[in-house]
Amino acid sequence: MKIVFLTSSYYPFFSAIGRCVYNLVNELKHDNEIIVISNMVQKNLDKTVDFEAHTIMRVRTKAMLRRDDLLANNNISILGKVSNKVKLFFLRAQGYLNAILSKETVEKSLINEYFDALSKLDNVDLIIPTCYPFEAVVAAQEYKDKINSKVQIIPFLFDKFADSPTLHRNKYNQEVKYKYNLLLEEQMIKSSTRVLYVDSWIQKMKKYFSQYEEKLVHVEHPLIIDHFTNIATADEADSDGYINVTYTGVLDKAVRPPTITLNIISKIIEKNNRFRFHFYVLGNAVDEVDYFAKKYPENIMNHGQVESNVALLKIKQSNILLSIGNTDTTLIPSKIFEYMSSGKPIIHFYHSDDDRVISMLKDFELGYCVDQNIEIRDSEIVSLIDFCISKKNSNKSFEEVQRTFYKASPKHISNIILNAGKEISG
């Protein structure tokens, strides 16, 4: 089959969704022709490239390209930087107005970029658009309507669309356009062979689209991958006498705020200074880590953003992994699957009892969950410290993790995709 993925940022700067797509590509590329059409920054990158037995096509709207140029242009005078900031402001204001004034919350120019890239391809059998961005879904439908009526579409829904807390710019705009965005979602289901979706879409499917139940397939993020077996570590995790706890990923003041977690970490350090907390992070809440790192320079380290292979190495070198839950508990942090794949013990700080990571870590059997909504007692700090000390050298095999979380295996999800294609075409 000729399979085309439409997604957001991909190689060499993978988004979380891009990483999920990459894992599926690695399963599917052996017996199929795979093309990934990615919306991402193109600076110093070719528009089309062959990579690891599949093809990548990169698209970008004119407004996005202009914004990328302004953000990348740092070697200029102070006056030039001020000018760039003003231009960026007006570009963002224009994007905001477009989002407010449009009938639905989709960017027409991005739909056109995906559609134009699809139009250059012959004999496409299957399109797998991801959400985010929903523009990829709409472009796939247009391609089917206008060019190739026989093509199958199997969207893979990660982030929310009509119910997204951030996409619509403000709550009023979300409410005004909800009916129209809901129609787009329904049209997506009608035109698709199957629709794969993760936890964040469960309630939406039950409430609005139960009549299409035969098309809807709940899956996990395809992120249970053995990243770690072939990673050589020169240093043992506990060779320095410390218990090394590692966090990798994004910290966001609205979506994944670290303040309460850092306060609890400070209490752990006050009771036992043989802990070291390593942060390999990006996001708008990094300054909070810096504040605590200055307060506890021997115990909290902000290493900043690092390449994914470095982050994987640091995970493998750690005793314990640190997870901070999302404020929107319907969104499971993709990082938790990578953590579990390592087999390392995990401490998870959650915002709500509805956080599904709690039940996942119960199945994982090497997790400790902390409720951030209540004042943590000294006895809880002691219990958390005891868990870390007793489990610091524990490890589950990848085979055991994969058996428990097979729904998050790229092979399992790839088989669903291929079987759906055979069922419809056969």
mmCIF file of C-alpha atoms in Angstrom, residues 223-225 227-228 245-250 256 278-281 311-312 314-316 318 320-324 333-348 357 361 364 366 395-396 398 401:
data_model
loop_
_atom_site.group_PDB
_atom_site.id
_atom_site.type_symbol
_atom_site.label_atom_id
_atom_site.label_comp_id
_atom_site.label_asym_id
_atom_site.label_seq_id
_atom_site.Cartn_x
_atom_site.Cartn_y
_atom_site.Cartn_z
ATOM 1 C CA LEU A 223 4.916 4.936 22.423
ATOM 2 C CA ILE A 224 5.804 1.647 24.104
ATOM 3 C CA ILE A 225 9.162 1.311 22.358
ATOM 4 C CA HIS A 227 14.577 2.807 23.275
ATOM 5 C CA PHE A 228 16.927 1.712 25.995
ATOM 6 C CA VAL A 245 15.587 11.621 39.863
ATOM 7 C CA THR A 246 15.036 12.817 36.288
ATOM 8 C CA TYR A 247 12.334 14.825 34.536
ATOM 9 C CA THR A 248 12.387 15.252 30.743
ATOM 10 C CA GLY A 249 9.925 17.211 28.634
ATOM 11 C CA VAL A 250 7.793 20.357 28.667
ATOM 12 C CA ARG A 256 1.688 21.338 33.315
ATOM 13 C CA HIS A 278 17.660 16.625 37.114
ATOM 14 C CA PHE A 279 15.447 18.623 34.741
ATOM 15 C CA TYR A 280 15.898 18.387 30.963
ATOM 16 C CA VAL A 281 13.177 20.806 30.001
ATOM 17 C CA ALA A 311 17.270 12.637 27.202
ATOM 18 C CA LEU A 312 16.974 8.873 26.681
ATOM 19 C CA LYS A 314 19.732 10.399 31.109
ATOM 20 C CA ILE A 315 16.543 8.420 31.693
ATOM 21 C CA LYS A 316 18.527 5.189 31.563
ATOM 22 C CA SER A 318 18.527 7.590 36.526
ATOM 23 C CA ILE A 320 13.791 7.313 39.579
ATOM 24 C CA LEU A 321 11.766 9.164 36.938
ATOM 25 C CA LEU A 322 9.641 12.212 37.735
ATOM 26 C CA SER A 323 6.238 12.775 36.101
ATOM 27 C CA ILE A 324 4.076 15.893 36.460
ATOM 28 C CA PRO A 333 1.342 13.046 28.871
ATOM 29 C CA SER A 334 3.005 11.034 26.113
ATOM 30 C CA LYS A 335 6.157 11.044 28.211
ATOM 31 C CA ILE A 336 4.653 8.507 30.632
ATOM 32 C CA PHE A 337 4.825 5.779 27.961
ATOM 33 C CA GLU A 338 8.499 6.500 27.327
ATOM 34 C CA TYR A 339 9.129 6.391 31.060
ATOM 35 C CA MET A 340 7.380 3.043 31.440
ATOM 36 C CA SER A 341 9.263 1.653 28.443
ATOM 37 C CA SER A 342 12.479 2.198 30.411
ATOM 38 C CA GLY A 343 11.214 -0.017 33.238
ATOM 39 C CA LYS A 344 12.375 2.548 35.819
ATOM 40 C CA PRO A 345 10.346 3.454 38.948
ATOM 41 C CA ILE A 346 8.166 6.550 38.485
ATOM 42 C CA ILE A 347 6.857 9.146 40.933
ATOM 43 C CA HIS A 348 3.848 11.015 39.543
ATOM 44 C CA VAL A 357 -1.823 7.932 34.823
ATOM 45 C CA LEU A 361 1.063 3.235 37.210
ATOM 46 C CA PHE A 364 2.954 -0.758 35.976
ATOM 47 C CA LEU A 366 6.594 0.548 40.049
ATOM 48 C CA ASN A 395 13.701 -2.296 36.892
ATOM 49 C CA LYS A 396 11.042 -4.044 34.799
ATOM 50 C CA PHE A 398 10.679 -4.176 28.338
ATOM 51 C CA VAL A 401 5.965 -3.640 30.076
#
